[in-house]
Coordinates of C-alpha atoms in Angstrom, one line a residue:
X1 CA -6.9 15.9 -7.7
X2 CA -3.2 16.7 -6.7
X3 CA -2.4 17.2 -3.4
X4 CA 0.2 17.2 -0.6
X5 CA -0.3 14.4 2.3
X6 CA 0.1 15.8 5.5
X7 CA 2.2 13.3 8.0
X8 CA -1.0 12.6 9.9
X9 CA -2.3 10.8 6.6
X10 CA 0.9 9.1 6.0
X11 CA 0.7 7.5 9.6
X12 CA -3.1 6.8 9.4
X13 CA -4.9 3.9 7.7
X14 CA -7.3 6.4 5.9
X15 CA -6.1 6.4 2.2
X16 CA -7.3 9.3 0.2
X17 CA -9.3 8.4 -2.9
X18 CA -8.4 9.3 -6.4
X19 CA -5.3 11.5 -5.7
X20 CA -2.1 12.4 -7.3
X21 CA 0.1 12.7 -4.2
X22 CA 3.2 14.0 -3.0
X23 CA 5.0 14.8 0.3
X24 CA 7.0 17.4 1.8
X25 CA 10.6 16.6 3.1
X26 CA 9.0 17.9 6.4
X27 CA 7.0 14.9 6.8
X28 CA 10.0 12.7 6.3
X29 CA 11.8 14.7 9.2
X30 CA 8.6 14.3 11.3
X31 CA 8.4 10.4 10.6
X32 CA 12.3 10.0 11.3
X33 CA 11.6 11.9 14.6
X34 CA 8.7 9.2 15.4
X35 CA 11.0 6.3 14.9
X36 CA 13.8 7.9 17.2
X37 CA 11.3 8.5 20.0
X38 CA 9.4 5.2 20.1
X39 CA 10.0 3.6 23.4
X40 CA 8.6 0.4 22.6
X41 CA 11.0 -1.8 20.2
X42 CA 8.1 -3.2 18.3
X43 CA 6.5 0.3 17.8
X44 CA 9.8 1.3 16.5
X45 CA 10.2 -1.5 14.1
X46 CA 6.6 -0.8 12.9
X47 CA 7.3 2.9 12.5
X48 CA 10.7 2.2 10.6
X49 CA 8.9 -0.2 8.2
X50 CA 6.3 2.4 7.4
X51 CA 8.9 5.0 7.2
X52 CA 10.7 2.8 4.5
X53 CA 7.7 2.0 2.5
X54 CA 6.7 5.9 2.3
X55 CA 10.6 6.6 1.6
X56 CA 10.2 4.2 -1.2
X57 CA 6.9 5.4 -2.7
X58 CA 7.5 9.2 -2.7
X59 CA 10.3 11.5 -3.8
X60 CA 9.7 14.3 -1.2
X61 CA 9.5 17.9 -2.4
X62 CA 12.4 20.0 -0.9
X63 CA 12.0 23.2 1.1
X64 CA 12.8 26.0 -1.2
X65 CA 13.6 29.5 -0.8
X66 CA 9.9 30.2 -2.3
X67 CA 8.5 27.8 0.1
X68 CA 10.5 29.4 3.1
X69 CA 9.0 32.7 2.0
X70 CA 5.6 31.2 2.0
X71 CA 6.2 29.7 5.4
X72 CA 6.9 33.4 6.6
X73 CA 3.9 34.7 5.3
X74 CA 1.7 31.9 6.9
X75 CA 3.7 32.1 10.1
X76 CA 3.1 35.8 10.4
X77 CA -0.7 35.2 9.7
X78 CA -0.8 32.8 12.5
X79 CA 1.0 35.3 14.8
X80 CA -1.6 38.2 13.6
X81 CA -4.6 36.0 14.4
X82 CA -3.2 35.2 17.9
X83 CA -1.6 31.9 17.1
X84 CA 1.8 30.5 17.8
X85 CA 3.6 29.3 14.6
X86 CA 6.6 27.8 16.0
X87 CA 4.3 25.3 18.0
X88 CA 3.2 24.3 14.2
X89 CA 6.6 25.0 12.4
X90 CA 6.3 21.6 10.4
X91 CA 2.6 21.9 9.7
X92 CA 3.3 25.5 8.3
X93 CA 6.3 23.9 5.9
X94 CA 3.8 21.3 4.7
X95 CA 1.1 24.0 4.1
X96 CA 3.5 26.3 2.5
X97 CA 4.6 23.6 0.2
X98 CA 0.9 22.9 -0.9
X99 CA 0.5 26.6 -1.6
X100 CA 3.8 26.8 -3.9
X101 CA 2.5 23.9 -5.6
X102 CA -1.0 25.2 -5.9
X103 CA -2.6 22.1 -4.5
X104 CA -4.9 20.8 -1.7
X105 CA -3.1 19.7 1.6
X106 CA -5.0 16.6 2.9
X107 CA -4.8 16.0 6.5
X108 CA -6.2 14.2 9.4
X109 CA -5.8 17.3 11.7
X110 CA -7.9 20.0 9.9
X111 CA -8.1 21.9 13.1
X112 CA -4.2 22.3 13.1
X113 CA -4.8 24.6 10.1
X114 CA -8.2 26.3 11.1
X115 CA -6.5 29.7 12.0
X116 CA -5.1 29.9 8.2
X117 CA -8.3 28.0 6.5
X118 CA -8.8 30.9 4.1
X119 CA -5.2 30.8 3.2
X120 CA -4.7 27.2 2.5
X121 CA -6.9 24.5 0.6
X122 CA -7.1 22.0 3.5
X123 CA -9.2 19.0 3.4
X124 CA -9.6 15.7 5.2
X125 CA -9.5 12.2 3.5
X126 CA -13.0 11.9 4.6
X127 CA -14.0 15.0 2.6
X128 CA -12.5 13.6 -0.6
X129 CA -14.7 10.3 0.1
X130 CA -17.8 12.2 0.6
X131 CA -17.5 14.3 -2.5

């Protein structure tokens, strides 16, 4: 299976099964933010180490104009359904990336995508292990 890994999967200890994985540059941005806001030096060091491992493993997919258009479509759907897309802007960028590449989005936070579950193929790592 080909898939985009959400940032939540990258920071968890739950490795998806037999997956040809890619990531969005949005996840790299979120991970850099996580390093910067870590108050504890040991936690900052651990996050920096994990970020380095992720950056050396993946060549993140960029945000392109077609992905921006898909983000707009997903954000509009969230708004029309009573949600707040700005609160989950990075999640929507990652979802738009998955859609444009026609792959599944694997996340530990499937509930974050519930409002657009009919527009994005979202699965948890556990769903992959159970199938």
